[in-house]
Amino acid sequence: MSETKRAYRYRFYPTDEQSTILAQTFGCVRFVYNDGLQTRSLAYAERGEKLSYGDLSARLPHLKQTYPWLADVSSVPLQQALRHLNTAFENFFAGRARYPRFKCKQQKQAATYASNAFTWDGETLTLAKMKTALDIHWHRALPRHVKPSSVTVSKDGANRYFVSFLVAEDIPALPIITSMVGLDLGLTSMVILSTGEAVGNPRFLQQDEKKLARAQRRHAKKRKGSKNKEKARVKVARVHARICDRRRDYQHKLSTRIVHENQVICVESLAVKNMVKNHCLARAISDVGWGEFVRQLAYKSQWSGRTLVKIDQWYPSSKTCYECKQVVDDLPLDVREWTCPACGAWLDRDINASKNILAEGLSVSACGGSVRPVRVKARQATTQ
Ligand SMILES: [Zn+2]
């Protein structure tokens, strides 16, 4: 058993009163976040000073005096905005993310309410400053016996509202099994398993993409600032939202299945940022959303007592012959099958790679990985 924070997300339909309060709250949250980001950046640039969450939080009352309209909304989401900013900086300093950026009105809007800013009676949710409960569409059950530690409301580009409950839950570990798997990011299929199975066609969104292109063309033709432009923008956002929903749904089903079926899961810690620079691969990579998929595998493995091994992104999984471990110098992307020059084995590019990922993953978790020269050679080959 491990106690885990788990988020449950539902769509809801605000009343006019609620959507007005939410619009105000989103605006104030954005303002406080952006102000905090600017203050922190300036303090560092001008005086080399690193401001903490506490420093910025202490400025809030002063900020409210200067901008009295900040007091119209609940102060809790404003404080949470500064916490989020702090997390964004922590992620930046740990090398996990880019430098925090200013939030703008066109993006997804969100506000987080800690437990002192909402009431939850096990059935209805009422947020601070609101007279009525939210009209939530319960498409699946929320564990009723626990009190959510926070709720986050958001509005996406397609003007849909969501509420996400964060609850602490005991998730029982799955029974231990013996199967292990290596996964490779495929280009003709979404994921290749070391068992030889190819799952998912990354182009399954092709029809939606055509719709998206059409909506984007229409949007481009409308006059700037007109009502029709805004209508066209919402249409584009709706198609986007549909693509994201379908992809997310697909990834969740697949990551759950893989975690259920395997005790050890090995993947490449693929640097998507580097790969997206390569234009031929760019579309395919962002379509399949490898980064999000690996993130799901990671937290689901942790919940279920499985092991996820991420191997070095420079490990030449495609260029190594699984049979004899010979590394070839070059393997162009269009080569789907090849014969090993050293041992004569006939290899399917993707299956060979996923088998290597499994073998490398097991050796990494057992003794710290393969020898250095292999990686150096691979890095040279990749940057050519
Ligand atoms: Zn070979």
Tab-separated table of C-alpha atoms and ligand atoms in Angstrom:
chain	number	residue	atom	x	y	z
A	1	MET	CA	0.000	0.000	0.000
A	2	SER	CA	1.229	3.451	-0.735
A	3	GLU	CA	-0.570	6.678	0.012
A	4	THR	CA	-0.670	8.759	-3.109
A	5	LYS	CA	-2.160	12.069	-4.145
A	6	ARG	CA	-4.475	11.406	-7.012
A	7	ALA	CA	-6.378	13.879	-9.147
A	8	TYR	CA	-9.963	13.335	-10.324
A	9	ARG	CA	-11.090	15.662	-13.062
A	10	TYR	CA	-14.678	16.460	-14.068
A	11	ARG	CA	-16.388	18.836	-16.398
A	12	PHE	CA	-18.788	21.349	-14.872
A	13	TYR	CA	-21.250	23.934	-16.167
A	14	PRO	CA	-21.094	27.285	-14.342
A	15	THR	CA	-24.028	29.630	-13.868
A	16	ASP	CA	-23.652	33.190	-15.128
A	17	GLU	CA	-22.812	34.325	-11.612
A	18	GLN	CA	-20.188	31.615	-11.248
A	19	SER	CA	-18.549	32.252	-14.602
A	20	THR	CA	-18.284	35.965	-13.758
A	21	ILE	CA	-16.583	35.207	-10.437
A	22	LEU	CA	-14.317	32.672	-12.127
A	23	ALA	CA	-13.328	35.112	-14.890
A	24	GLN	CA	-12.407	37.660	-12.205
A	25	THR	CA	-10.492	35.039	-10.225
A	26	PHE	CA	-8.581	33.772	-13.255
A	27	GLY	CA	-7.620	37.349	-14.111
A	28	CYS	CA	-6.358	38.062	-10.590
A	29	VAL	CA	-4.481	34.747	-10.398
A	30	ARG	CA	-2.765	35.572	-13.677
A	31	PHE	CA	-1.933	39.067	-12.476
A	32	VAL	CA	-0.404	37.860	-9.197
A	33	TYR	CA	1.573	35.134	-10.983
A	34	ASN	CA	2.951	37.544	-13.583
A	35	ASP	CA	3.714	40.190	-10.974
A	36	GLY	CA	5.555	37.596	-8.866
A	37	LEU	CA	7.523	36.407	-11.875
A	38	GLN	CA	8.544	39.942	-12.775
A	39	THR	CA	9.451	40.866	-9.204
A	40	ARG	CA	11.546	37.752	-8.783
A	41	SER	CA	13.296	38.158	-12.144
A	42	LEU	CA	14.083	41.837	-11.483
A	43	ALA	CA	15.338	41.197	-7.940
A	44	TYR	CA	17.771	38.671	-9.333
A	45	ALA	CA	18.827	40.715	-12.367
A	46	GLU	CA	19.348	43.944	-10.395
A	47	ARG	CA	20.590	42.765	-7.011
A	48	GLY	CA	21.403	39.088	-7.471
A	49	GLU	CA	18.731	38.398	-4.846
A	50	LYS	CA	16.770	35.127	-4.856
A	51	LEU	CA	13.233	35.773	-3.601
A	52	SER	CA	11.383	32.878	-1.970
A	53	TYR	CA	7.704	31.998	-1.864
A	54	GLY	CA	7.580	33.611	1.572
A	55	ASP	CA	9.020	36.901	0.282
A	56	LEU	CA	6.470	37.115	-2.515
A	57	SER	CA	3.600	36.036	-0.297
A	58	ALA	CA	4.490	38.800	2.154
A	59	ARG	CA	4.081	41.326	-0.662
A	60	LEU	CA	0.455	40.300	-1.304
A	61	PRO	CA	-1.212	42.743	1.166
A	62	HIS	CA	0.818	45.588	-0.330
A	63	LEU	CA	-0.228	44.494	-3.818
A	64	LYS	CA	-3.866	44.512	-2.737
A	65	GLN	CA	-3.542	48.096	-1.533
A	66	THR	CA	-2.186	49.193	-4.900
A	67	TYR	CA	-4.744	47.149	-6.849
A	68	PRO	CA	-7.919	47.066	-4.711
A	69	TRP	CA	-9.782	44.858	-7.204
A	70	LEU	CA	-7.557	41.945	-6.098
A	71	ALA	CA	-9.585	41.922	-2.874
A	72	ASP	CA	-12.774	41.116	-4.805
A	73	VAL	CA	-11.774	37.484	-5.215
A	74	SER	CA	-10.820	34.803	-2.703
A	75	SER	CA	-7.233	35.318	-1.544
A	76	VAL	CA	-6.505	31.588	-1.453
A	77	PRO	CA	-6.105	31.058	-5.229
A	78	LEU	CA	-3.796	34.101	-5.287
A	79	GLN	CA	-1.545	32.519	-2.693
A	80	GLN	CA	-1.671	29.236	-4.616
A	81	ALA	CA	-0.576	31.108	-7.762
A	82	LEU	CA	2.603	32.103	-5.936
A	83	ARG	CA	3.115	28.478	-4.877
A	84	HIS	CA	2.775	27.407	-8.506
A	85	LEU	CA	5.303	30.058	-9.496
A	86	ASN	CA	7.657	28.717	-6.849
A	87	THR	CA	7.268	25.188	-8.240
A	88	ALA	CA	7.943	26.518	-11.748
A	89	PHE	CA	11.215	28.003	-10.490
A	90	GLU	CA	12.141	24.789	-8.675
A	91	ASN	CA	11.562	22.840	-11.893
A	92	PHE	CA	13.701	25.333	-13.767
A	93	PHE	CA	16.590	25.117	-11.282
A	94	ALA	CA	16.404	21.303	-11.313
A	95	GLY	CA	16.758	21.347	-15.111
A	96	ARG	CA	13.288	19.871	-15.641
A	97	ALA	CA	11.728	22.898	-17.317
A	98	ARG	CA	12.348	26.170	-19.085
A	99	TYR	CA	12.456	29.508	-17.281
A	100	PRO	CA	8.890	30.383	-16.138
A	101	ARG	CA	6.966	32.474	-18.631
A	102	PHE	CA	4.262	35.084	-18.266
A	103	LYS	CA	0.715	33.759	-18.439
A	104	CYS	CA	-1.586	35.261	-21.010
A	105	LYS	CA	-5.345	35.447	-21.382
A	106	GLN	CA	-5.495	33.160	-24.419
A	107	GLN	CA	-4.055	30.144	-22.613
A	108	LYS	CA	-5.850	27.708	-20.368
A	109	GLN	CA	-6.930	29.540	-17.201
A	110	ALA	CA	-6.779	27.944	-13.765
A	111	ALA	CA	-7.233	28.690	-10.076
A	112	THR	CA	-6.467	26.404	-7.147
A	113	TYR	CA	-8.501	26.464	-3.933
A	114	ALA	CA	-6.955	24.980	-0.793
A	115	SER	CA	-9.254	23.248	1.718
A	116	ASN	CA	-10.018	26.505	3.564
A	117	ALA	CA	-11.561	28.011	0.426
A	118	PHE	CA	-14.206	25.484	-0.527
A	119	THR	CA	-16.882	23.375	1.129
A	120	TRP	CA	-17.356	19.759	0.198
A	121	ASP	CA	-20.074	17.692	1.838
A	122	GLY	CA	-19.370	14.488	-0.049
A	123	GLU	CA	-21.771	15.417	-2.811
A	124	THR	CA	-21.641	19.107	-3.583
A	125	LEU	CA	-18.775	21.511	-4.016
A	126	THR	CA	-19.069	25.220	-3.289
A	127	LEU	CA	-16.138	27.552	-3.871
A	128	ALA	CA	-15.273	30.645	-1.826
A	129	LYS	CA	-17.237	33.781	-2.802
A	130	MET	CA	-19.911	31.670	-4.525
A	131	LYS	CA	-23.464	31.286	-3.289
A	132	THR	CA	-24.295	28.099	-5.186
A	133	ALA	CA	-22.641	24.731	-5.690
A	134	LEU	CA	-20.997	23.780	-8.981
A	135	ASP	CA	-23.018	21.732	-11.454
A	136	ILE	CA	-20.535	18.881	-11.946
A	137	HIS	CA	-20.899	16.119	-14.523
A	138	TRP	CA	-19.882	13.006	-12.519
A	139	HIS	CA	-18.717	10.693	-15.286
A	140	ARG	CA	-16.998	8.511	-12.683
A	141	ALA	CA	-17.193	8.209	-8.920
A	142	LEU	CA	-15.029	10.281	-6.611
A	143	PRO	CA	-14.039	8.427	-3.405
A	144	ARG	CA	-16.614	9.970	-1.068
A	145	HIS	CA	-15.030	9.156	2.292
A	146	VAL	CA	-12.019	11.429	1.844
A	147	LYS	CA	-11.820	15.180	1.896
A	148	PRO	CA	-10.015	16.639	-1.118
A	149	SER	CA	-6.879	18.543	-0.061
A	150	SER	CA	-7.398	21.034	-2.867
A	151	VAL	CA	-9.532	21.640	-5.940
A	152	THR	CA	-8.427	23.314	-9.140
A	153	VAL	CA	-10.902	24.884	-11.538
A	154	SER	CA	-9.874	25.572	-15.087
A	155	LYS	CA	-11.223	26.818	-18.375
A	156	ASP	CA	-9.649	25.655	-21.618
A	157	GLY	CA	-9.335	27.422	-24.961
A	158	ALA	CA	-12.601	25.837	-26.121
A	159	ASN	CA	-14.403	27.560	-23.192
A	160	ARG	CA	-14.960	24.285	-21.321
A	161	TYR	CA	-14.797	24.295	-17.521
A	162	PHE	CA	-13.177	21.536	-15.459
A	163	VAL	CA	-12.734	20.887	-11.776
A	164	SER	CA	-9.948	18.664	-10.503
A	165	PHE	CA	-10.066	17.177	-6.974
A	166	LEU	CA	-6.784	16.240	-5.327
A	167	VAL	CA	-7.303	13.390	-2.850
A	168	ALA	CA	-4.936	11.230	-0.822
A	169	GLU	CA	-5.616	7.601	-1.533
A	170	ASP	CA	-4.255	4.229	-0.507
A	171	ILE	CA	-3.548	2.338	-3.682
A	172	PRO	CA	-2.805	-1.350	-3.151
A	173	ALA	CA	0.315	-2.608	-4.975
A	174	LEU	CA	-0.356	-5.138	-7.724
A	175	PRO	CA	0.748	-8.739	-7.179
A	176	ILE	CA	4.379	-9.232	-8.223
A	177	ILE	CA	4.803	-10.886	-11.625
A	178	THR	CA	7.825	-11.960	-13.648
A	179	SER	CA	7.267	-10.321	-17.034
A	180	MET	CA	9.459	-7.430	-18.123
A	181	VAL	CA	9.228	-5.261	-21.186
A	182	GLY	CA	11.238	-2.747	-23.199
A	183	LEU	CA	9.379	0.004	-25.041
A	184	ASP	CA	10.573	1.922	-28.037
A	185	LEU	CA	8.989	4.972	-29.563
A	186	GLY	CA	7.989	3.892	-33.031
A	187	LEU	CA	7.329	6.123	-35.983
A	188	THR	CA	5.019	3.849	-37.925
A	189	SER	CA	3.457	2.634	-34.668
A	190	MET	CA	3.195	4.568	-31.458
A	191	VAL	CA	4.977	2.057	-29.228
A	192	ILE	CA	6.945	-1.091	-30.022
A	193	LEU	CA	7.138	-3.699	-27.272
A	194	SER	CA	10.170	-5.985	-26.940
A	195	THR	CA	7.704	-8.858	-27.290
A	196	GLY	CA	7.377	-7.793	-30.931
A	197	GLU	CA	3.950	-6.234	-30.515
A	198	ALA	CA	3.378	-2.884	-32.211
A	199	VAL	CA	0.678	-0.744	-30.608
A	200	GLY	CA	-1.182	2.230	-31.944
A	201	ASN	CA	-0.939	4.140	-35.150
A	202	PRO	CA	0.372	7.653	-34.454
A	203	ARG	CA	-1.620	8.917	-37.421
A	204	PHE	CA	-4.969	7.956	-35.898
A	205	LEU	CA	-5.601	11.651	-35.520
A	206	GLN	CA	-5.227	12.349	-39.219
A	207	GLN	CA	-8.924	13.118	-39.811
A	208	ASP	CA	-8.972	15.534	-36.907
A	209	GLU	CA	-5.874	17.153	-38.324
A	210	LYS	CA	-7.623	17.905	-41.574
A	211	LYS	CA	-10.454	19.513	-39.621
A	212	LEU	CA	-7.909	21.472	-37.636
A	213	ALA	CA	-6.195	22.758	-40.776
A	214	ARG	CA	-9.541	23.847	-42.214
A	215	ALA	CA	-10.533	25.658	-38.994
A	216	GLN	CA	-7.137	27.358	-38.845
A	217	ARG	CA	-7.452	28.589	-42.436
A	218	ARG	CA	-10.874	30.079	-41.671
A	219	HIS	CA	-9.557	31.714	-38.525
A	220	ALA	CA	-6.671	33.289	-40.444
A	221	LYS	CA	-9.059	34.927	-42.924
A	222	LYS	CA	-11.239	36.725	-40.349
A	223	ARG	CA	-10.666	40.375	-39.539
A	224	LYS	CA	-8.570	40.947	-36.410
A	225	GLY	CA	-10.612	41.925	-33.359
A	226	SER	CA	-13.948	40.964	-34.954
A	227	LYS	CA	-16.603	38.769	-33.364
A	228	ASN	CA	-16.218	36.270	-36.198
A	229	LYS	CA	-12.504	36.011	-35.446
A	230	GLU	CA	-13.298	35.056	-31.833
A	231	LYS	CA	-15.892	32.510	-33.011
A	232	ALA	CA	-13.344	31.007	-35.397
A	233	ARG	CA	-10.753	30.890	-32.602
A	234	VAL	CA	-13.129	28.888	-30.404
A	235	LYS	CA	-13.715	26.459	-33.297
A	236	VAL	CA	-9.964	25.908	-33.653
A	237	ALA	CA	-9.684	25.421	-29.892
A	238	ARG	CA	-12.537	22.849	-29.961
A	239	VAL	CA	-10.772	20.702	-32.544
A	240	HIS	CA	-7.553	21.014	-30.542
A	241	ALA	CA	-9.383	19.962	-27.396
A	242	ARG	CA	-10.842	16.914	-29.147
A	243	ILE	CA	-7.395	15.853	-30.384
A	244	CYS	CA	-5.925	16.265	-26.880
A	245	ASP	CA	-8.791	14.320	-25.266
A	246	ARG	CA	-8.502	11.402	-27.658
A	247	ARG	CA	-4.732	11.248	-27.289
A	248	ARG	CA	-4.891	11.414	-23.503
A	249	ASP	CA	-7.552	8.727	-23.370
A	250	TYR	CA	-5.509	6.453	-25.601
A	251	GLN	CA	-2.304	6.996	-23.623
A	252	HIS	CA	-4.043	6.271	-20.316
A	253	LYS	CA	-5.462	2.978	-21.553
A	254	LEU	CA	-2.098	1.875	-22.920
A	255	SER	CA	-0.008	2.947	-19.903
A	256	THR	CA	-2.435	1.221	-17.507
A	257	ARG	CA	-2.269	-1.988	-19.548
A	258	ILE	CA	1.546	-2.000	-19.698
A	259	VAL	CA	1.877	-1.365	-15.947
A	260	HIS	CA	-0.612	-4.146	-15.201
A	261	GLU	CA	1.156	-6.668	-17.419
A	262	ASN	CA	4.792	-6.038	-16.452
A	263	GLN	CA	6.907	-5.877	-13.296
A	264	VAL	CA	9.786	-3.997	-14.937
A	265	ILE	CA	9.318	-1.485	-17.753
A	266	CYS	CA	12.305	-0.037	-19.603
A	267	VAL	CA	12.074	3.104	-21.733
A	268	GLU	CA	14.443	5.569	-23.312
A	269	SER	CA	14.588	8.944	-21.585
A	270	LEU	CA	14.069	10.544	-24.926
A	271	ALA	CA	14.920	14.230	-25.174
A	272	VAL	CA	11.825	15.299	-27.050
A	273	LYS	CA	13.081	18.876	-27.204
A	274	ASN	CA	16.126	17.781	-29.207
A	275	MET	CA	14.124	15.602	-31.515
A	276	VAL	CA	11.465	18.194	-32.282
A	277	LYS	CA	14.222	20.348	-33.827
A	278	ASN	CA	14.426	17.720	-36.544
A	279	HIS	CA	11.518	18.701	-38.750
A	280	CYS	CA	10.785	15.308	-40.295
A	281	LEU	CA	10.245	13.845	-36.850
A	282	ALA	CA	8.613	16.864	-35.291
A	283	ARG	CA	5.007	16.145	-36.208
A	284	ALA	CA	5.173	12.453	-35.434
A	285	ILE	CA	6.728	13.040	-32.010
A	286	SER	CA	4.320	15.688	-30.880
A	287	ASP	CA	1.461	13.532	-32.157
A	288	VAL	CA	2.347	10.539	-30.055
A	289	GLY	CA	3.266	12.618	-26.994
A	290	TRP	CA	6.021	10.377	-25.699
A	291	GLY	CA	6.881	12.635	-22.766
A	292	GLU	CA	3.344	12.502	-21.380
A	293	PHE	CA	3.175	8.763	-21.946
A	294	VAL	CA	6.402	8.154	-19.981
A	295	ARG	CA	5.106	10.437	-17.204
A	296	GLN	CA	1.977	8.272	-16.915
A	297	LEU	CA	4.062	5.095	-16.857
A	298	ALA	CA	6.183	6.621	-14.077
A	299	TYR	CA	3.391	7.509	-11.664
A	300	LYS	CA	1.332	4.403	-12.394
A	301	SER	CA	4.421	2.231	-11.795
A	302	GLN	CA	4.956	3.969	-8.495
A	303	TRP	CA	1.329	3.418	-7.449
A	304	SER	CA	1.406	-0.244	-8.328
A	305	GLY	CA	4.834	-1.230	-7.044
A	306	ARG	CA	6.316	-1.659	-10.514
A	307	THR	CA	9.743	-0.506	-11.654
A	308	LEU	CA	10.225	1.938	-14.473
A	309	VAL	CA	13.813	2.157	-15.755
A	310	LYS	CA	14.757	5.113	-17.926
A	311	ILE	CA	17.887	4.475	-19.919
A	312	ASP	CA	20.386	7.028	-21.201
A	313	GLN	CA	18.979	8.865	-24.213
A	314	TRP	CA	22.333	8.463	-26.012
A	315	TYR	CA	22.298	4.681	-25.794
A	316	PRO	CA	22.258	3.525	-29.474
A	317	SER	CA	19.238	1.257	-29.150
A	318	SER	CA	18.499	1.192	-32.885
A	319	LYS	CA	22.087	0.850	-34.101
A	320	THR	CA	23.065	-2.039	-31.807
A	321	CYS	CA	22.530	-5.605	-32.992
A	322	TYR	CA	20.578	-7.376	-30.265
A	323	GLU	CA	22.185	-10.734	-31.110
A	324	CYS	CA	25.904	-9.828	-31.038
A	325	LYS	CA	25.937	-6.247	-29.588
A	326	GLN	CA	27.797	-4.880	-32.612
A	327	VAL	CA	27.075	-1.157	-33.134
A	328	VAL	CA	26.739	0.030	-36.728
A	329	ASP	CA	27.854	3.563	-37.636
A	330	ASP	CA	24.811	4.720	-39.444
A	331	LEU	CA	21.212	3.612	-39.782
A	332	PRO	CA	19.067	6.066	-41.759
A	333	LEU	CA	15.510	6.553	-40.519
A	334	ASP	CA	13.949	4.998	-43.620
A	335	VAL	CA	15.709	1.679	-43.026
A	336	ARG	CA	13.045	-0.460	-41.339
A	337	GLU	CA	14.886	-3.788	-41.531
A	338	TRP	CA	18.591	-4.530	-41.668
A	339	THR	CA	21.117	-7.348	-41.583
A	340	CYS	CA	23.873	-7.209	-38.982
A	341	PRO	CA	27.263	-6.994	-40.768
A	342	ALA	CA	28.975	-8.860	-37.920
A	343	CYS	CA	26.723	-11.840	-37.217
A	344	GLY	CA	24.340	-11.800	-40.180
A	345	ALA	CA	21.195	-11.585	-38.033
A	346	TRP	CA	18.147	-10.132	-39.816
A	347	LEU	CA	16.659	-7.401	-37.644
A	348	ASP	CA	13.419	-5.433	-37.556
A	349	ARG	CA	14.517	-1.913	-36.635
A	350	ASP	CA	11.917	-1.194	-33.949
A	351	ILE	CA	11.710	-4.646	-32.343
A	352	ASN	CA	15.512	-4.837	-32.199
A	353	ALA	CA	15.580	-1.433	-30.497
A	354	SER	CA	12.967	-2.313	-27.885
A	355	LYS	CA	14.797	-5.575	-27.058
A	356	ASN	CA	18.004	-3.579	-26.586
A	357	ILE	CA	16.175	-1.105	-24.365
A	358	LEU	CA	14.971	-3.954	-22.156
A	359	ALA	CA	18.470	-5.493	-21.933
A	360	GLU	CA	20.098	-2.130	-21.238
A	361	GLY	CA	17.425	-1.223	-18.709
A	362	LEU	CA	17.996	-4.445	-16.786
A	363	SER	CA	21.775	-3.925	-16.771
A	364	VAL	CA	21.361	-0.282	-15.692
A	365	SER	CA	19.174	-1.218	-12.772
A	366	ALA	CA	21.509	-4.100	-11.824
A	367	CYS	CA	24.999	-2.574	-12.156
A	368	GLY	CA	24.928	1.012	-13.347
A	369	GLY	CA	24.875	0.674	-17.083
A	370	SER	CA	27.075	-0.018	-20.048
A	371	VAL	CA	30.594	1.199	-20.640
A	372	ARG	CA	31.278	4.799	-21.512
A	373	PRO	CA	32.782	4.498	-25.064
A	374	VAL	CA	29.514	3.177	-26.459
A	375	ARG	CA	27.707	6.326	-25.377
A	376	VAL	CA	30.360	8.674	-26.742
A	377	LYS	CA	30.165	6.984	-30.120
A	378	ALA	CA	26.384	7.243	-30.109
A	379	ARG	CA	26.456	10.933	-29.264
A	380	GLN	CA	28.708	11.643	-32.257
A	381	ALA	CA	26.476	9.674	-34.542
A	382	THR	CA	23.381	11.550	-33.360
A	383	THR	CA	24.772	15.033	-33.804
A	384	GLN	CA	25.952	14.458	-37.380
B	1	ZN	ZN	24.888	-8.968	-34.955
